[in-house]
mmCIF file of C-alpha atoms and ligand atoms in Angstrom:
data_model
loop_
_atom_site.group_PDB
_atom_site.id
_atom_site.type_symbol
_atom_site.label_atom_id
_atom_site.label_comp_id
_atom_site.label_asym_id
_atom_site.label_seq_id
_atom_site.Cartn_x
_atom_site.Cartn_y
_atom_site.Cartn_z
ATOM 1 C CA MET A 1 -30.476 107.737 248.587
ATOM 2 C CA SER A 2 -31.772 104.858 246.499
ATOM 3 C CA HIS A 3 -29.815 103.866 243.441
ATOM 4 C CA PRO A 4 -31.007 104.675 239.896
ATOM 5 C CA ASP A 5 -33.299 102.148 238.197
ATOM 6 C CA ASN A 6 -30.684 101.287 235.586
ATOM 7 C CA TRP A 7 -28.272 100.054 238.280
ATOM 8 C CA THR A 8 -28.731 96.371 239.078
ATOM 9 C CA PRO A 9 -27.309 95.155 242.394
ATOM 10 C CA ARG A 10 -25.942 91.620 242.375
ATOM 11 C CA THR A 11 -24.321 91.126 245.771
ATOM 12 C CA GLY A 12 -25.540 94.303 247.429
ATOM 13 C CA ALA A 13 -21.943 95.380 248.116
ATOM 14 C CA ALA A 14 -21.665 98.986 249.279
ATOM 15 C CA LEU A 15 -21.331 101.693 246.657
ATOM 16 C CA ALA A 16 -19.592 103.966 249.174
ATOM 17 C CA ALA A 17 -16.407 101.929 249.014
ATOM 18 C CA PRO A 18 -13.256 101.506 246.941
ATOM 19 C CA ALA A 19 -14.435 100.516 243.481
ATOM 20 C CA VAL A 20 -13.137 99.144 240.198
ATOM 21 C CA ILE A 21 -15.181 99.856 237.073
ATOM 22 C CA LEU A 22 -15.092 97.304 234.269
ATOM 23 C CA ASP A 23 -16.414 97.747 230.758
ATOM 24 C CA LEU A 24 -18.171 94.663 229.396
ATOM 25 C CA ASP A 25 -17.918 94.453 225.581
ATOM 26 C CA GLY A 26 -14.317 94.090 224.468
ATOM 27 C CA VAL A 27 -13.068 93.659 228.026
ATOM 28 C CA ILE A 28 -15.027 90.679 229.414
ATOM 29 C CA ALA A 29 -17.394 89.771 226.552
ATOM 30 C CA ASP A 30 -15.933 88.960 223.145
ATOM 31 C CA THR A 31 -18.217 90.677 220.613
ATOM 32 C CA GLU A 32 -16.046 89.988 217.573
ATOM 33 C CA HIS A 33 -18.674 87.678 216.062
ATOM 34 C CA ARG A 34 -21.256 90.512 216.000
ATOM 35 C CA GLN A 35 -19.095 93.499 215.107
ATOM 36 C CA HIS A 36 -20.122 93.040 211.458
ATOM 37 C CA PHE A 37 -23.548 94.468 212.337
ATOM 38 C CA LEU A 38 -21.788 97.808 212.848
ATOM 39 C CA ALA A 39 -19.861 97.805 209.565
ATOM 40 C CA GLY A 40 -21.926 100.636 208.047
ATOM 41 C CA SER A 41 -20.074 103.924 207.752
ATOM 42 C CA THR A 42 -22.879 106.089 209.116
ATOM 43 C CA ASN A 43 -24.939 105.504 212.216
ATOM 44 C CA ARG A 44 -28.009 104.887 210.019
ATOM 45 C CA ASP A 45 -26.235 102.056 208.199
ATOM 46 C CA LYS A 46 -25.340 100.253 211.403
ATOM 47 C CA ASP A 47 -27.631 97.448 212.563
ATOM 48 C CA TRP A 48 -27.636 98.216 216.267
ATOM 49 C CA ALA A 49 -30.575 95.894 216.993
ATOM 50 C CA GLY A 50 -28.797 92.995 215.299
ATOM 51 C CA PHE A 51 -25.609 93.836 217.151
ATOM 52 C CA PHE A 52 -27.217 93.913 220.586
ATOM 53 C CA ASN A 53 -29.549 90.960 220.045
ATOM 54 C CA ALA A 54 -26.634 88.613 219.339
ATOM 55 C CA CYS A 55 -25.088 89.287 222.771
ATOM 56 C CA ALA A 56 -26.140 85.983 224.358
ATOM 57 C CA ASP A 57 -23.649 84.169 222.101
ATOM 58 C CA ASP A 58 -20.609 86.193 223.177
ATOM 59 C CA PRO A 59 -17.645 84.072 224.229
ATOM 60 C CA VAL A 60 -15.914 85.113 227.452
ATOM 61 C CA ILE A 61 -12.597 86.950 227.200
ATOM 62 C CA PRO A 62 -10.589 84.785 229.638
ATOM 63 C CA ALA A 63 -8.224 87.572 230.730
ATOM 64 C CA GLY A 64 -11.146 89.888 231.521
ATOM 65 C CA LYS A 65 -12.945 87.246 233.549
ATOM 66 C CA ALA A 66 -9.757 86.342 235.423
ATOM 67 C CA LEU A 67 -9.010 89.976 236.125
ATOM 68 C CA ALA A 68 -12.472 90.556 237.595
ATOM 69 C CA ALA A 69 -12.111 87.416 239.709
ATOM 70 C CA ALA A 70 -8.745 88.583 241.024
ATOM 71 C CA ILE A 71 -10.066 91.852 242.450
ATOM 72 C CA SER A 72 -9.951 91.894 246.232
ATOM 73 C CA ALA A 73 -13.245 91.128 247.985
ATOM 74 C CA ASP A 74 -13.262 94.488 249.799
ATOM 75 C CA ILE A 75 -13.428 96.347 246.501
ATOM 76 C CA THR A 76 -16.788 96.895 244.851
ATOM 77 C CA VAL A 77 -16.762 95.740 241.237
ATOM 78 C CA VAL A 78 -19.071 97.620 238.888
ATOM 79 C CA VAL A 79 -19.677 96.457 235.330
ATOM 80 C CA LEU A 80 -20.441 99.662 233.427
ATOM 81 C CA THR A 81 -21.704 99.024 229.917
ATOM 82 C CA ALA A 82 -23.440 101.216 227.355
ATOM 83 C CA ARG A 83 -25.508 98.217 226.295
ATOM 84 C CA ILE A 84 -29.133 99.167 225.817
ATOM 85 C CA HIS A 85 -31.870 98.521 228.364
ATOM 86 C CA GLU A 86 -33.642 96.069 226.024
ATOM 87 C CA ILE A 87 -30.977 93.393 226.521
ATOM 88 C CA ARG A 88 -30.763 93.755 230.291
ATOM 89 C CA GLU A 89 -32.129 90.269 231.044
ATOM 90 C CA GLU A 90 -29.807 88.633 228.500
ATOM 91 C CA THR A 91 -26.861 90.515 229.950
ATOM 92 C CA ILE A 92 -27.663 89.534 233.544
ATOM 93 C CA ALA A 93 -28.066 85.894 232.452
ATOM 94 C CA TRP A 94 -24.762 85.979 230.548
ATOM 95 C CA LEU A 95 -22.871 87.399 233.531
ATOM 96 C CA ASP A 96 -24.386 84.752 235.815
ATOM 97 C CA THR A 97 -23.852 81.826 233.441
ATOM 98 C CA ASN A 98 -20.244 82.791 232.922
ATOM 99 C CA GLU A 99 -19.696 83.532 236.630
ATOM 100 C CA ILE A 100 -18.292 86.999 236.095
ATOM 101 C CA ARG A 101 -17.321 88.500 239.443
ATOM 102 C CA HIS A 102 -19.205 91.782 239.919
ATOM 103 C CA ASP A 103 -21.308 93.519 242.521
ATOM 104 C CA TRP A 104 -23.261 95.920 240.351
ATOM 105 C CA LEU A 105 -24.298 96.092 236.716
ATOM 106 C CA ILE A 106 -24.945 99.508 235.195
ATOM 107 C CA MET A 107 -26.617 99.605 231.775
ATOM 108 C CA ARG A 108 -28.464 102.318 229.915
ATOM 109 C CA GLY A 109 -31.983 102.920 231.158
ATOM 110 C CA PRO A 110 -35.040 103.035 228.864
ATOM 111 C CA ARG A 111 -34.250 106.640 227.913
ATOM 112 C CA GLY A 112 -30.465 106.451 228.181
ATOM 113 C CA GLY A 113 -29.537 107.708 224.722
ATOM 114 C CA GLY A 114 -26.616 109.770 223.496
ATOM 115 C CA PRO A 115 -22.956 109.018 222.876
ATOM 116 C CA SER A 116 -21.469 106.267 225.004
ATOM 117 C CA SER A 117 -18.776 108.496 226.518
ATOM 118 C CA ASP A 118 -21.250 111.169 227.635
ATOM 119 C CA TRP A 119 -23.522 108.552 229.145
ATOM 120 C CA LYS A 120 -20.664 106.771 230.933
ATOM 121 C CA ARG A 121 -19.397 110.083 232.298
ATOM 122 C CA THR A 122 -22.746 110.820 233.944
ATOM 123 C CA GLN A 123 -22.822 107.329 235.481
ATOM 124 C CA LEU A 124 -19.283 107.716 236.859
ATOM 125 C CA GLU A 125 -20.171 111.113 238.303
ATOM 126 C CA LEU A 126 -23.259 109.556 239.921
ATOM 127 C CA LEU A 127 -21.165 106.718 241.366
ATOM 128 C CA ARG A 128 -18.914 109.322 242.956
ATOM 129 C CA GLU A 129 -21.998 111.045 244.394
ATOM 130 C CA PHE A 130 -22.956 107.709 245.932
ATOM 131 C CA GLY A 131 -19.566 107.662 247.613
ATOM 132 C CA ALA A 132 -17.681 105.328 245.297
ATOM 133 C CA ASP A 133 -13.927 105.795 245.556
ATOM 134 C CA ILE A 134 -13.094 104.802 241.993
ATOM 135 C CA ARG A 135 -9.596 103.322 242.039
ATOM 136 C CA LEU A 136 -9.425 102.021 238.480
ATOM 137 C CA THR A 137 -11.456 101.867 235.288
ATOM 138 C CA LEU A 138 -10.921 99.541 232.325
ATOM 139 C CA ASP A 139 -12.310 100.184 228.853
ATOM 140 C CA ASP A 140 -11.525 99.335 225.230
ATOM 141 C CA ASP A 141 -12.945 102.522 223.682
ATOM 142 C CA PRO A 142 -10.280 105.236 223.362
ATOM 143 C CA ARG A 143 -12.976 107.920 223.709
ATOM 144 C CA ASN A 144 -13.995 106.528 227.083
ATOM 145 C CA ILE A 145 -10.390 106.383 228.259
ATOM 146 C CA ALA A 146 -9.883 110.028 227.275
ATOM 147 C CA MET A 147 -13.069 111.004 229.140
ATOM 148 C CA MET A 148 -12.051 109.032 232.253
ATOM 149 C CA LEU A 149 -8.581 110.587 232.330
ATOM 150 C CA GLU A 150 -10.202 113.993 231.984
ATOM 151 C CA MET A 151 -12.276 113.144 235.072
ATOM 152 C CA GLY A 152 -9.053 112.500 236.944
ATOM 153 C CA LEU A 153 -9.584 108.745 237.095
ATOM 154 C CA THR A 154 -6.919 106.096 236.707
ATOM 155 C CA ALA A 155 -8.002 104.501 233.441
ATOM 156 C CA GLN A 156 -6.498 101.478 231.771
ATOM 157 C CA TYR A 157 -6.969 100.969 228.037
ATOM 158 C CA ILE A 158 -7.696 97.370 227.023
ATOM 159 C CA HIS A 159 -7.069 96.600 223.380
ATOM 160 C CA SER A 160 -10.003 94.812 221.747
ATOM 161 C CA GLY A 161 -9.279 96.066 218.238
ATOM 162 C CA TYR A 162 -12.979 96.920 217.701
ATOM 163 C CA TYR A 163 -12.215 100.594 217.171
ATOM 164 C CA LEU A 164 -9.252 100.331 214.818
ATOM 165 C CA ASP A 165 -11.194 101.295 211.680
ATOM 166 C CA GLN A 166 -12.501 104.472 213.251
ATOM 167 C CA SER A 167 -10.558 107.634 213.623
ATOM 168 C CA PHE A 168 -11.231 109.669 216.706
ATOM 169 C CA ASP A 169 -9.926 113.017 217.665
ATOM 170 C CA VAL A 170 -8.785 111.620 220.964
ATOM 171 C CA GLU A 171 -5.698 112.470 222.897
ATOM 172 C CA PHE A 172 -4.545 110.806 226.089
ATOM 173 C CA ARG A 173 -2.898 113.182 228.489
HETATM 174 MG MG1 MG N 1 -16.260 98.162 225.342
#
């Protein structure tokens, strides 16, 4: 079974293995400087293109980078980000330049629309189909954490503060 086109292998580490799934923005990449593009109250008012196009300038979040580096070599590290396909090259370059330990990068494909949580859920389900034994997931979006817990995953919330001004009907169980 060949992997989906929107999955980019870096080391070629096996997918059918213990795995840790790391979110990128707000966990490893500091997007504070471009959050203002999303200040609009409705989706139409948000400048998503501006937000994504500024990604090359993201500082590294030192704790996120160190955490990725500390993961045992026999665990497959997957960076799972809802970043759009159009900034794939910039994202790969950023991960390489900043030496972020990972084996796979999963981003949205050319037609990967829809809410981030729904999209991430399908990718996590696919990873399981490929044999990934997902031991831990890290994310800074409360909606993603709720979805991951619902899937029966061990999910760790990382506080970026990017979602504080939004109210979600989210409950952690
Ligand atoms: Mg995030």
